Coordinates of C-alpha atoms and ligand atoms in Angstrom, one line a residue:
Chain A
X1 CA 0.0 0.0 0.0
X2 CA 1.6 2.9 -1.3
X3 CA -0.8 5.8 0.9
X4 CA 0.7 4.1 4.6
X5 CA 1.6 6.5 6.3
X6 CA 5.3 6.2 8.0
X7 CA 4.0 6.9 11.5
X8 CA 0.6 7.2 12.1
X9 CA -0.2 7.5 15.8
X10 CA -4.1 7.4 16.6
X11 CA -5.5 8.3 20.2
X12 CA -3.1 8.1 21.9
X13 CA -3.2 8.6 25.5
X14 CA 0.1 8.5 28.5
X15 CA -0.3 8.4 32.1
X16 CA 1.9 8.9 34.8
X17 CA 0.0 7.8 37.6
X18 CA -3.1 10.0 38.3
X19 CA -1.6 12.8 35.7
X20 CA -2.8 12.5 32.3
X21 CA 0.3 13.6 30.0
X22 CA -1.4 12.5 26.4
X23 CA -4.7 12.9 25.9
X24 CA -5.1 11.4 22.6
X25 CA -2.8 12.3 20.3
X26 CA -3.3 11.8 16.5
X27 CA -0.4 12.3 14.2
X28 CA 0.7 11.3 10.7
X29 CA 4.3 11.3 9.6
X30 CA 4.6 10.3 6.0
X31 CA 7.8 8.9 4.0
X32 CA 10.3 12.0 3.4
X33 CA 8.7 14.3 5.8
X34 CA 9.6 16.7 8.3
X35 CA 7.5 16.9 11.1
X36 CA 8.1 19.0 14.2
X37 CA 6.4 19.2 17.3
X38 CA 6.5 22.8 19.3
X39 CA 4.9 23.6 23.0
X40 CA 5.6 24.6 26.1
X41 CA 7.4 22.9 28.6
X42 CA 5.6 19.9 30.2
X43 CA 3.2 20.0 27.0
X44 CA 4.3 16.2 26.2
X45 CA 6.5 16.9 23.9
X46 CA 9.3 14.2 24.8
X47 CA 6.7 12.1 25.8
X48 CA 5.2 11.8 23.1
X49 CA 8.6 10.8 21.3
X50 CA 9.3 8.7 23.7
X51 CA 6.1 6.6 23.3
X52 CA 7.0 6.3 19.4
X53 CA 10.5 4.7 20.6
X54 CA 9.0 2.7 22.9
X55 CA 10.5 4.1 25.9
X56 CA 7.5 4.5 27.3
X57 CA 4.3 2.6 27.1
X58 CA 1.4 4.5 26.0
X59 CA -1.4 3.2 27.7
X60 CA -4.3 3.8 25.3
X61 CA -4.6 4.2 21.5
X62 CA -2.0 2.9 19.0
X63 CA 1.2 3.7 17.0
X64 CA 1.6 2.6 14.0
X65 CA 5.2 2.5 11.9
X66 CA 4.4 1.3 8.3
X67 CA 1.4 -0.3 9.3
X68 CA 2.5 -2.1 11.8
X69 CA 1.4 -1.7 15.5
X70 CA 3.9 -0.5 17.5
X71 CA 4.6 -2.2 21.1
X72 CA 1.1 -3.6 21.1
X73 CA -0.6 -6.1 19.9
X74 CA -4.3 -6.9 20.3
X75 CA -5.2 -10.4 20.2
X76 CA -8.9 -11.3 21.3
X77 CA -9.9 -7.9 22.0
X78 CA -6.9 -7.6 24.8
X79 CA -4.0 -5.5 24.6
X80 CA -0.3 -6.9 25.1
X81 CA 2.9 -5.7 25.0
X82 CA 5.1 -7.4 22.6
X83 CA 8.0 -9.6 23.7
X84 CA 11.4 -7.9 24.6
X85 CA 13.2 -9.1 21.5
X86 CA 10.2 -7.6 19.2
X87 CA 10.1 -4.5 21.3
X88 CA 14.0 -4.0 20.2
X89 CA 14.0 -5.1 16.5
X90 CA 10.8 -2.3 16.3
X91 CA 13.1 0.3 18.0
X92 CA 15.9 -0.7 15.8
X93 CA 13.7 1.0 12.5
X94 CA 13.5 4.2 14.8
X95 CA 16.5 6.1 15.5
X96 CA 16.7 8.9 18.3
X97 CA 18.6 11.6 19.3
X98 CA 18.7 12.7 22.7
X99 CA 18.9 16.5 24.2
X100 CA 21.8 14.7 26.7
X101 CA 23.6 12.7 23.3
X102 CA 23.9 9.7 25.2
X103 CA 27.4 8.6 23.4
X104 CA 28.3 5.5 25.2
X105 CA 31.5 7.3 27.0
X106 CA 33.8 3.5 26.8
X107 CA 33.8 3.4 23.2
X108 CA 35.2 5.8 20.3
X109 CA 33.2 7.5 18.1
X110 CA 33.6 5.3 15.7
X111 CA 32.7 2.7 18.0
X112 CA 30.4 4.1 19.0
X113 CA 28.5 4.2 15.4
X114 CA 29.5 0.8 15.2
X115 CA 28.0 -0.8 17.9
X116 CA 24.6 -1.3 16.2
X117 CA 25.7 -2.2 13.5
X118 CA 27.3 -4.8 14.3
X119 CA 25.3 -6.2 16.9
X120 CA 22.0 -5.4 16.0
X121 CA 22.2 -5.3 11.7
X122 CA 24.7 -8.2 11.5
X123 CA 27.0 -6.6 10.0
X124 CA 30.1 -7.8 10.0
X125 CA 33.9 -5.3 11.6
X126 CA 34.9 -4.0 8.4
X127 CA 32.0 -3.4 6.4
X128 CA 29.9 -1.9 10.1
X129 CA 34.0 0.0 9.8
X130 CA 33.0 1.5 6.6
X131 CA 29.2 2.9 7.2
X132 CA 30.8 4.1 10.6
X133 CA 33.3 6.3 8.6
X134 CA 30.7 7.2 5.9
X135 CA 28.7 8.9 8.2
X136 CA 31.3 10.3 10.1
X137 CA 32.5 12.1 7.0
X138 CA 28.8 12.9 6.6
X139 CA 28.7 14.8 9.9
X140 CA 32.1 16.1 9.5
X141 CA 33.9 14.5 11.9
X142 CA 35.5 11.6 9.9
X143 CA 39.3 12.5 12.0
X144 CA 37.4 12.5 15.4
X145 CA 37.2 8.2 14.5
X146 CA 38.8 7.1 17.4
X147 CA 38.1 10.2 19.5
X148 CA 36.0 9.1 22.7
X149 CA 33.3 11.6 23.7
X150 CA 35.0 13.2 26.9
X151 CA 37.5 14.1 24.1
X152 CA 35.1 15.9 21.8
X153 CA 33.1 19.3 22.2
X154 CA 29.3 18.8 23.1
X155 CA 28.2 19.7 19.2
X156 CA 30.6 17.1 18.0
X157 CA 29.2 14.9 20.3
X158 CA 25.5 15.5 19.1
X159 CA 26.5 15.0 15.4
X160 CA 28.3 11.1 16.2
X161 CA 25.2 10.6 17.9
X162 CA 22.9 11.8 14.8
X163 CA 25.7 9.5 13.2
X164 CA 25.0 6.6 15.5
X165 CA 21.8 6.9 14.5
X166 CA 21.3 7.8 11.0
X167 CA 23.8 4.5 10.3
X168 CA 21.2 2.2 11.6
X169 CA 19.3 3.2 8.3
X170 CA 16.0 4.0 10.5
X171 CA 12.6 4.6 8.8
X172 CA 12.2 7.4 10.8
X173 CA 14.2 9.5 13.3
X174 CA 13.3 11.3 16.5
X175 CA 14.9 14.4 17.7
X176 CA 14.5 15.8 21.2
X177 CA 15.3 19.1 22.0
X178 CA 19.0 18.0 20.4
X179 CA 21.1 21.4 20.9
X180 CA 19.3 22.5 23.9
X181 CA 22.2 21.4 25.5
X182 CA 24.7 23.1 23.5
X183 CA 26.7 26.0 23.7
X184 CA 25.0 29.3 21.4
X185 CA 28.0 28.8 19.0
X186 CA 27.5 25.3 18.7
X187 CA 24.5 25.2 17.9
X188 CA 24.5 26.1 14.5
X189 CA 26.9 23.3 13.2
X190 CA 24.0 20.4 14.5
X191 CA 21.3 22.3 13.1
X192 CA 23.2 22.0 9.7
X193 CA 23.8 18.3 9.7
X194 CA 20.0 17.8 10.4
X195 CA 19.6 20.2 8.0
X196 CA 21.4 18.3 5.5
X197 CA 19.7 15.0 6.4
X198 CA 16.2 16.7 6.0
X199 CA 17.1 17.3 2.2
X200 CA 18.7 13.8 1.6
X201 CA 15.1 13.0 2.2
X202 CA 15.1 11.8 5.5
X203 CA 11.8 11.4 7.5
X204 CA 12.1 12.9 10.8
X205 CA 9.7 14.0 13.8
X206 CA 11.4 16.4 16.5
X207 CA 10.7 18.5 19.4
X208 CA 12.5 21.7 18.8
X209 CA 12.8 25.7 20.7
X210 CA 14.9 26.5 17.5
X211 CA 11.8 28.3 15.5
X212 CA 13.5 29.9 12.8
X213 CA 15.1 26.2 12.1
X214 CA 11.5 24.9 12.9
X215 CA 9.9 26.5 10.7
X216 CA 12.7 26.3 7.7
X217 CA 13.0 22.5 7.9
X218 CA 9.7 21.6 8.5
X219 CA 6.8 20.1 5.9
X220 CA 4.4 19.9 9.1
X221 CA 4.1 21.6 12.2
X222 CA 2.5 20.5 15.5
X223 CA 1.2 22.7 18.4
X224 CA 1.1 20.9 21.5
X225 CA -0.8 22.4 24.4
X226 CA -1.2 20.4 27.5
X227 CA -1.4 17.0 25.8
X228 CA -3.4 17.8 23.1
X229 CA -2.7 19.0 19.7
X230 CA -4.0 22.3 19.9
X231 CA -3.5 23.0 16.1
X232 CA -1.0 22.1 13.3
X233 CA -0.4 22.9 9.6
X234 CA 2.2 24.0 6.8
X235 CA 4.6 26.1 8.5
X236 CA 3.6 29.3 7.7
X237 CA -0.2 28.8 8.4
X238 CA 1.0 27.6 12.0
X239 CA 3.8 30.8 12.5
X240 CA 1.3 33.3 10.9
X241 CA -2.1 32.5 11.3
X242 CA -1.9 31.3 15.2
X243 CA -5.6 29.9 16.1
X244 CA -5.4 30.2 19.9
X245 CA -4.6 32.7 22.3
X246 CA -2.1 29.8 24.0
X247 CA -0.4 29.8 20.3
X248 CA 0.0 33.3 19.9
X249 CA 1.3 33.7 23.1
X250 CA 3.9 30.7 23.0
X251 CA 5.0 32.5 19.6
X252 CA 5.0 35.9 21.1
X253 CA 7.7 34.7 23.5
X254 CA 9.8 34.0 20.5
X255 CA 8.9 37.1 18.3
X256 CA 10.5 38.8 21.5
X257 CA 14.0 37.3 20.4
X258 CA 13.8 36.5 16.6
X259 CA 10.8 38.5 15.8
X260 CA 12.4 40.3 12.5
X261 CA 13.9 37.1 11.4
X262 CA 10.3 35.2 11.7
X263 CA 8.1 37.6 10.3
X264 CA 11.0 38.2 6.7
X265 CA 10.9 34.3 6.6
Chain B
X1 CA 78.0 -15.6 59.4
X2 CA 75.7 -17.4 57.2
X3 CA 76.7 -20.6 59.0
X4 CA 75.4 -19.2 62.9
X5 CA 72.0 -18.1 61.1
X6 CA 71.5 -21.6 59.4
X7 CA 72.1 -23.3 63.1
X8 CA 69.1 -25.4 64.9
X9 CA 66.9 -23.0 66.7
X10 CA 67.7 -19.8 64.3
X11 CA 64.5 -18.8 62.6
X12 CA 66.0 -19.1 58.7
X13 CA 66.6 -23.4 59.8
X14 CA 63.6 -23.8 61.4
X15 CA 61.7 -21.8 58.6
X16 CA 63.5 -24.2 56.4
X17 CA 62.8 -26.9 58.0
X18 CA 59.4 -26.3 58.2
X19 CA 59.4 -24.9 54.1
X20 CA 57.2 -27.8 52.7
X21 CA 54.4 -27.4 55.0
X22 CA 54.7 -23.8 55.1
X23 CA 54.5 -23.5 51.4
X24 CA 52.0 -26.3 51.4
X25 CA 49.6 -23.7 53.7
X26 CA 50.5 -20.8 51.8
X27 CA 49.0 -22.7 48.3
X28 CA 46.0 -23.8 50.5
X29 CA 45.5 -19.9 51.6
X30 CA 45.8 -18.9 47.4
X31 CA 43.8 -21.8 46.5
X32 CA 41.0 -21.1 48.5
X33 CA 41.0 -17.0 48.3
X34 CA 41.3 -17.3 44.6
X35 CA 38.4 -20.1 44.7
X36 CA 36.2 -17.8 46.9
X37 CA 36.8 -14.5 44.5
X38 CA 35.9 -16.5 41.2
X39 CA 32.8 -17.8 42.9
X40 CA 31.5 -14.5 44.7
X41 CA 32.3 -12.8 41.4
X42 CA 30.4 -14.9 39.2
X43 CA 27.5 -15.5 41.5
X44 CA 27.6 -11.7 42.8
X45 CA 27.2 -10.4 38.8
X46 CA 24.6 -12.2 38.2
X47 CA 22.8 -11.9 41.9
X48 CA 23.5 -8.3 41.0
X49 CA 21.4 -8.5 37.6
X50 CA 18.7 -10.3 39.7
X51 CA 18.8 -7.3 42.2
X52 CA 19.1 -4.3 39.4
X53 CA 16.8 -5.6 36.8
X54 CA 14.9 -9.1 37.7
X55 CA 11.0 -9.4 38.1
X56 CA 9.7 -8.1 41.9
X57 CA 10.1 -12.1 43.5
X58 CA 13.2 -12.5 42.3
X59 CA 14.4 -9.1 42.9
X60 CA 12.8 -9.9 46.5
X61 CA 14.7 -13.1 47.0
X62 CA 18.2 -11.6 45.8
X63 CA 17.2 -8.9 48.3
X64 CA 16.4 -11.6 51.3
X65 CA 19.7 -13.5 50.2
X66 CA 22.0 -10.0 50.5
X67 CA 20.6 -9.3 54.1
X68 CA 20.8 -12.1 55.6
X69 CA 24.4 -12.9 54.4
X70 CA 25.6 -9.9 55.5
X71 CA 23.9 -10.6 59.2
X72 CA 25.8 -13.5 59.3
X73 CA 29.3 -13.2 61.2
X74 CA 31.3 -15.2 58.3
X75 CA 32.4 -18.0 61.3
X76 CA 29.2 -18.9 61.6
X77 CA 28.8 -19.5 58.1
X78 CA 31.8 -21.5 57.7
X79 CA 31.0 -23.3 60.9
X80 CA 27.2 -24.0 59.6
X81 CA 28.1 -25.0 56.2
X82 CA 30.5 -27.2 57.6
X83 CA 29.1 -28.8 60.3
X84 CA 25.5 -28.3 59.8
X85 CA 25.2 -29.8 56.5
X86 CA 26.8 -33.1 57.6
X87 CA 23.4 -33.3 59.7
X88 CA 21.6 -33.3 56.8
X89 CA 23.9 -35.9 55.2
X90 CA 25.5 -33.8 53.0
X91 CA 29.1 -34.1 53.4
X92 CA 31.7 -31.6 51.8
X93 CA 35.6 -31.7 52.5
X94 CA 36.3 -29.2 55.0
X95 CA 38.1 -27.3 52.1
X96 CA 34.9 -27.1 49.6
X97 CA 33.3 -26.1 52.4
X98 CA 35.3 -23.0 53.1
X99 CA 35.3 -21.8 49.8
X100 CA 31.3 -22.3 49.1
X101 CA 31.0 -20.5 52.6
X102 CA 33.1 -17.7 51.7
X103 CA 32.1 -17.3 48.3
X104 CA 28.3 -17.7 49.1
X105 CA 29.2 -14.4 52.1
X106 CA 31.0 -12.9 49.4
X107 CA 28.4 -13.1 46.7
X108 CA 26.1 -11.0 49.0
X109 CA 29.1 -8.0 48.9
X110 CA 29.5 -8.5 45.1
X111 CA 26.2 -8.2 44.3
X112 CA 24.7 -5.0 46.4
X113 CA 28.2 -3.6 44.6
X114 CA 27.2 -4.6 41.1
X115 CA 23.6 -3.1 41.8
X116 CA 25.3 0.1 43.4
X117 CA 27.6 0.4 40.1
X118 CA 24.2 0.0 37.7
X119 CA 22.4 2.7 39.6
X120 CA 25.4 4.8 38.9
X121 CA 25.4 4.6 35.4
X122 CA 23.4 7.6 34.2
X123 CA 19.7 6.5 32.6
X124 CA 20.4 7.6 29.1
X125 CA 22.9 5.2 28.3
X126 CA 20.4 2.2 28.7
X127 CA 17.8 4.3 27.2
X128 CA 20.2 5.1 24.1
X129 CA 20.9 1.5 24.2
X130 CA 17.6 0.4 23.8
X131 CA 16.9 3.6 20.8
X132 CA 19.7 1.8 18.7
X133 CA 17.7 -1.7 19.2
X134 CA 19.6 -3.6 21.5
X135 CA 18.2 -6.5 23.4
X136 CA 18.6 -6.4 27.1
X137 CA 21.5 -8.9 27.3
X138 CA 23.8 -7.0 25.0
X139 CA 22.8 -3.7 26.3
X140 CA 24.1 -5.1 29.6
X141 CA 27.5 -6.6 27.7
X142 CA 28.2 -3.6 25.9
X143 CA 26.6 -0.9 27.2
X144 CA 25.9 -1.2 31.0
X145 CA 28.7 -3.6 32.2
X146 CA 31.6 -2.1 30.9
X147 CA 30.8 1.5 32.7
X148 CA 29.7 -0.1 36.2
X149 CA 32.6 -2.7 36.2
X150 CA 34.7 0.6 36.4
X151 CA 32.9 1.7 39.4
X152 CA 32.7 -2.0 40.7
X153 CA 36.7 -2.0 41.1
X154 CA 37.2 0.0 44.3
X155 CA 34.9 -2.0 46.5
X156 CA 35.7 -5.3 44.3
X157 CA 39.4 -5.5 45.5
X158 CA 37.9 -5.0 49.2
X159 CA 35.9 -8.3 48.5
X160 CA 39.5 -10.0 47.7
X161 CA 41.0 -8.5 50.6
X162 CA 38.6 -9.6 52.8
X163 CA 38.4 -13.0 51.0
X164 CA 42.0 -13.8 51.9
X165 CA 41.9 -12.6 55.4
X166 CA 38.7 -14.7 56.0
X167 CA 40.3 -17.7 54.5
X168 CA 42.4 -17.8 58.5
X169 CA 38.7 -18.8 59.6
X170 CA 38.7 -22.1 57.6
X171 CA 41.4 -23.2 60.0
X172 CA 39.0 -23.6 62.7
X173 CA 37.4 -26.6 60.9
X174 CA 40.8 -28.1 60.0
X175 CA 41.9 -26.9 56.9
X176 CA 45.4 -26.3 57.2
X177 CA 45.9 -23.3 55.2
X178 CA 48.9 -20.4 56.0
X179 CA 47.5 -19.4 59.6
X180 CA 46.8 -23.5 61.1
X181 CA 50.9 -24.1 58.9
X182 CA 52.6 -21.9 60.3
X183 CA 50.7 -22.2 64.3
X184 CA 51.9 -26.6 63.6
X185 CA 55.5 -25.4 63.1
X186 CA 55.3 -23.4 66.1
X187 CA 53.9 -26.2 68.1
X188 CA 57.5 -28.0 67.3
X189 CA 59.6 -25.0 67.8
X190 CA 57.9 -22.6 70.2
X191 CA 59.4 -19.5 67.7
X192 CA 55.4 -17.9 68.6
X193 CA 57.2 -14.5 67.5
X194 CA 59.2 -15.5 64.2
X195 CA 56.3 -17.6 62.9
X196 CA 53.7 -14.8 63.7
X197 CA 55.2 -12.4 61.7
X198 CA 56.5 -14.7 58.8
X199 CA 52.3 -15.7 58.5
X200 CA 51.6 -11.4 59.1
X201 CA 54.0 -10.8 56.4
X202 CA 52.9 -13.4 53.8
X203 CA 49.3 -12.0 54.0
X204 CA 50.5 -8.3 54.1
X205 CA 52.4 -9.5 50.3
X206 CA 49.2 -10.9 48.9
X207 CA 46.4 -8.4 49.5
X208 CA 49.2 -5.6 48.5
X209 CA 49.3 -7.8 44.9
X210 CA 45.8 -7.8 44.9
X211 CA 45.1 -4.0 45.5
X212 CA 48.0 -3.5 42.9
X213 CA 45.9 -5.0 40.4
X214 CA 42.9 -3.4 41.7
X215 CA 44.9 -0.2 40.6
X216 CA 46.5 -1.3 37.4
X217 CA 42.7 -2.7 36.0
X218 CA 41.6 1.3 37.2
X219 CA 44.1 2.6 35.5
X220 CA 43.1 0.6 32.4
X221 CA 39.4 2.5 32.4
X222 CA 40.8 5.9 33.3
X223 CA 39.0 6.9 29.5
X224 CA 35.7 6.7 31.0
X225 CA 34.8 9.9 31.6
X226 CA 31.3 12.1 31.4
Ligands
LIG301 N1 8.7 9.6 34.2 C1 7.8 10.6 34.5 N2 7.1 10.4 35.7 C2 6.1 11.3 36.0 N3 5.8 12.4 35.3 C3 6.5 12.6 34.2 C4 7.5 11.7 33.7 N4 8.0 12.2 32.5 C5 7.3 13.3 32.3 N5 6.4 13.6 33.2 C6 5.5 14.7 33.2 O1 4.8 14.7 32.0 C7 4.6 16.1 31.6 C8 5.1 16.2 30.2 O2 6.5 16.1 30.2 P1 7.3 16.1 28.8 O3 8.8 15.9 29.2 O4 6.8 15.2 27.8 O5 7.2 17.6 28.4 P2 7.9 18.4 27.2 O6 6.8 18.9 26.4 O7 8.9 17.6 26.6 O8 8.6 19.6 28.0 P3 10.0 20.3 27.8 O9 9.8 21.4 26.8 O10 10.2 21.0 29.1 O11 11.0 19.3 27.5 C9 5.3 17.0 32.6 O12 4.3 17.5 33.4 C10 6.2 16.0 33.3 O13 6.4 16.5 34.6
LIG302 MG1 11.0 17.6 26.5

């Protein structure tokens, strides 16, 4: 079926405990887009991305990656999580990047990129040798090889994560919040490479402050407000043509810094 | 000169006089320590996964197992395991039954460690373990074992040292390791002092190799860094 959507997440709802953090979220994602979710802070943002990598269990509606229910399966009108070793081969056709990079700090970044490869693809040291140093070159950082991450600046540790991830030749990628954590002038060199990966045709969903890169990059854009999609469109409808009050004010806070920059765009 | 040393009654004679069962205790004391470590490790590690990541009951019973091992005074254990068993008709060699009660008390130490090292490594590395599709055993291997085996090092070489100092206790059901040696030459030659010391000094020389090692495997994982 050629009209599948990617990622097609219906009603989905997320607890924690007696808080209600998704209340029914329906999104599509499909092949080759950008989608990018914007809200305040606590909106659900990261747990909503979280749900899609199986990170955390949703506990009502369904995701669904190419078709196929994600984490879930429902047999006999029951719902039941999937065995351990499904759960991981379904998070192996998502990749993530995290706000934190995560680099696993005993291995090289080559090793790093590696890792999956080779123990979760199959693939064997020199060939899992060679993607590794593709996508190093990729992100720029093909002499860092046998850096380890305590040796590297935080945005060259963001970009062998997007490499660890982007090697694993995911459907889909997830980006949380991934320079939040960086230094202003490093900032600009991650935003490139996803930049860059967005154009090669890459479908991606991420949480992102970085409007003006939001709303360059972007094919869709989501408005979260309090676990609910509050409204979402083509960029420029979103940025321009704010429905809500809750909108225009989450905007307004960024007109404040970039507000020349948006409004030209 | 050499000649007064080597006479009957000077300590360098009677210590070579006494060298084969001397040496004989000294294996004994290896034997057993290094018996002891390779059981506590192996059976702390994966107590430790039982205690870190296992279903509630057997996260329960790893947790009953650690609390009541470290309750026990090791002598007891030794004595129990020992003695006690042969009530029940189960009959071990003194030495086996040393080493399974050091190693069982050890086990206990290895594994609240092991769990302490886990907790230690910081969340996102298991949760960008699982993102690149690992299944839970590798993500232990290569992910989560490698960083908390760092951490596990420090209070690991305290086990061993308290392994090899414990293994004096397994004289007290016969096992003629360094301690009951060396007390068997002194019943001959009364040298209480000489013989003392020569036993203080061999056990000073083995826990010093151990925590060298302890330091040279640190050294080894000085690259993990956050
Ligand atoms: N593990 C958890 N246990 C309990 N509550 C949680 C947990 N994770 C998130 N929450 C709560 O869920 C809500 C949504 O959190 P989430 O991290 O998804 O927000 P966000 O939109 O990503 O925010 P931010 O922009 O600050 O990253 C918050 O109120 C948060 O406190
Ligand atoms: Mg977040």
């Amino acid at each position: 079926m050629k009209d599948t959507p990617l990622l097609q997440a219906r009603a989905v709802h997320k607890s924690f405990g007696e808080i209600e953090v998704l209340k029914g979220i329906d999104l599509t994602v499909r092949q080759g887009q950008v989608v990018s979710l914007i809200g305040a802070s606590g909106s659900g943002k990261t747990t909503f991305l979280r749900c899609v990598n199986l990170l955390e269990e949703h506990d009502g509606g369904e995701i669904l990656l190419d078709g196929d229910p994600i984490g879930y399966q429902v047999a006999g009108g029951k719902r039941r999580r999937l065995s351990e070793t499904r759960i991981s081969a379904q998070r192996a056709r998502i990749g993530m990047v995290f706000q934190q990079f995560n680099l696993f700090p005993h291995l090289t970044a080559g090793e790093n990129v590696m890792l999956g490869l080779t123990k979760v693809l199959g693939q064997g040291k020199a060939e899992a040798r060679e993607t590794a140093e593709h996508w190093l070159r990729r992100v720029g950082l093909a002499e860092r090889r046998d850096h380890y991450p305590y040796q590297l600046s935080g945005g060259q540790q963001q970009r062998v994560a997007i490499a660890r991830a982007v090697a694993m030749q995911p459907r889909l990628l997830l980006f949380d919040e991934v320079t939040s954590a960086l230094d202003p002038e490093l900032v600009a060199e991650v935003l490139g490479v996803m930049q860059a990966l967005a154009e090669s045709g890459m479908t991606m969903l991420l949480v992102s402050h970085e409007m003006l890169f939001v709303r360059e990059v972007s094919h869709h854009v989501v408005f979260l407000d309090q676990g609910r999609i509050a409204q979402q469109g083509r960029p420029a409808e979103v940025f321009d043509n704010p429905e809500s009050e809750r909108l225009r004010s989450f905007l307004g806070r960024f007109h404040g810094l970039f507000g020349k920059a948006l409004e030209r765009s | 000169m050499l000649a007064s040393w080597m006479t009957p009654g000077s300590f360098l004679f009677e210590a070579w006089q006494a060298r084969e069962g001397l040496l004989a205790g000294l294996g004994v004391t290896l034997l057993s320590s290094l018996f002891s470590i390779v059981i506590a490790t192996l059976c702390g590690i994966a107590m430790g996964v039982a205690l870190s990541f296992g279903w509630w009951w057997l996260r329960l019973l790893a947790r009953l197992y650690v609390d009541l091992m470290r309750g026990i005074p090791v002598l007891v254990l030794i004595l129990f395991t020992y003695y006690g068993l042969a009530l029940f008709g189960i009959n071990i060699a003194a030495f086996w039954a040393g080493v399974i009660a050091l190693g069982a008390f050890a086990t206990a130490h290895v594994a609240e460690n092991f769990r302490g090292a886990v907790e230690s490594v910081p969340a996102g590395q298991m949760e960008a373990a699982k993102a690149i599709g690992l299944t839970f055993p590798r993500r232990l291997w290569y992910v989560i074992l490698p960083q908390a085996f760092r951490r596990m090092l420090p209070p690991w070489v305290n086990t061993g040292l308290e392994i090899v100092k414990g293994t004096t206790l397994l004289s007290i059901i016969g096992v003629v390791e360094l301690l009951l040696a060396s007390q068997q030459v002194m019943a001959r030659n009364y040298m209480i002092v000489d013989f003392y010391l020569l036993a203080l000094v061999a056990y000073l020389i083995i826990n010093f190799a151990i925590a060298q090692l302890g330091g040279l495997l640190e050294r080894r994982f000085s690259y993990l860094r956050y």
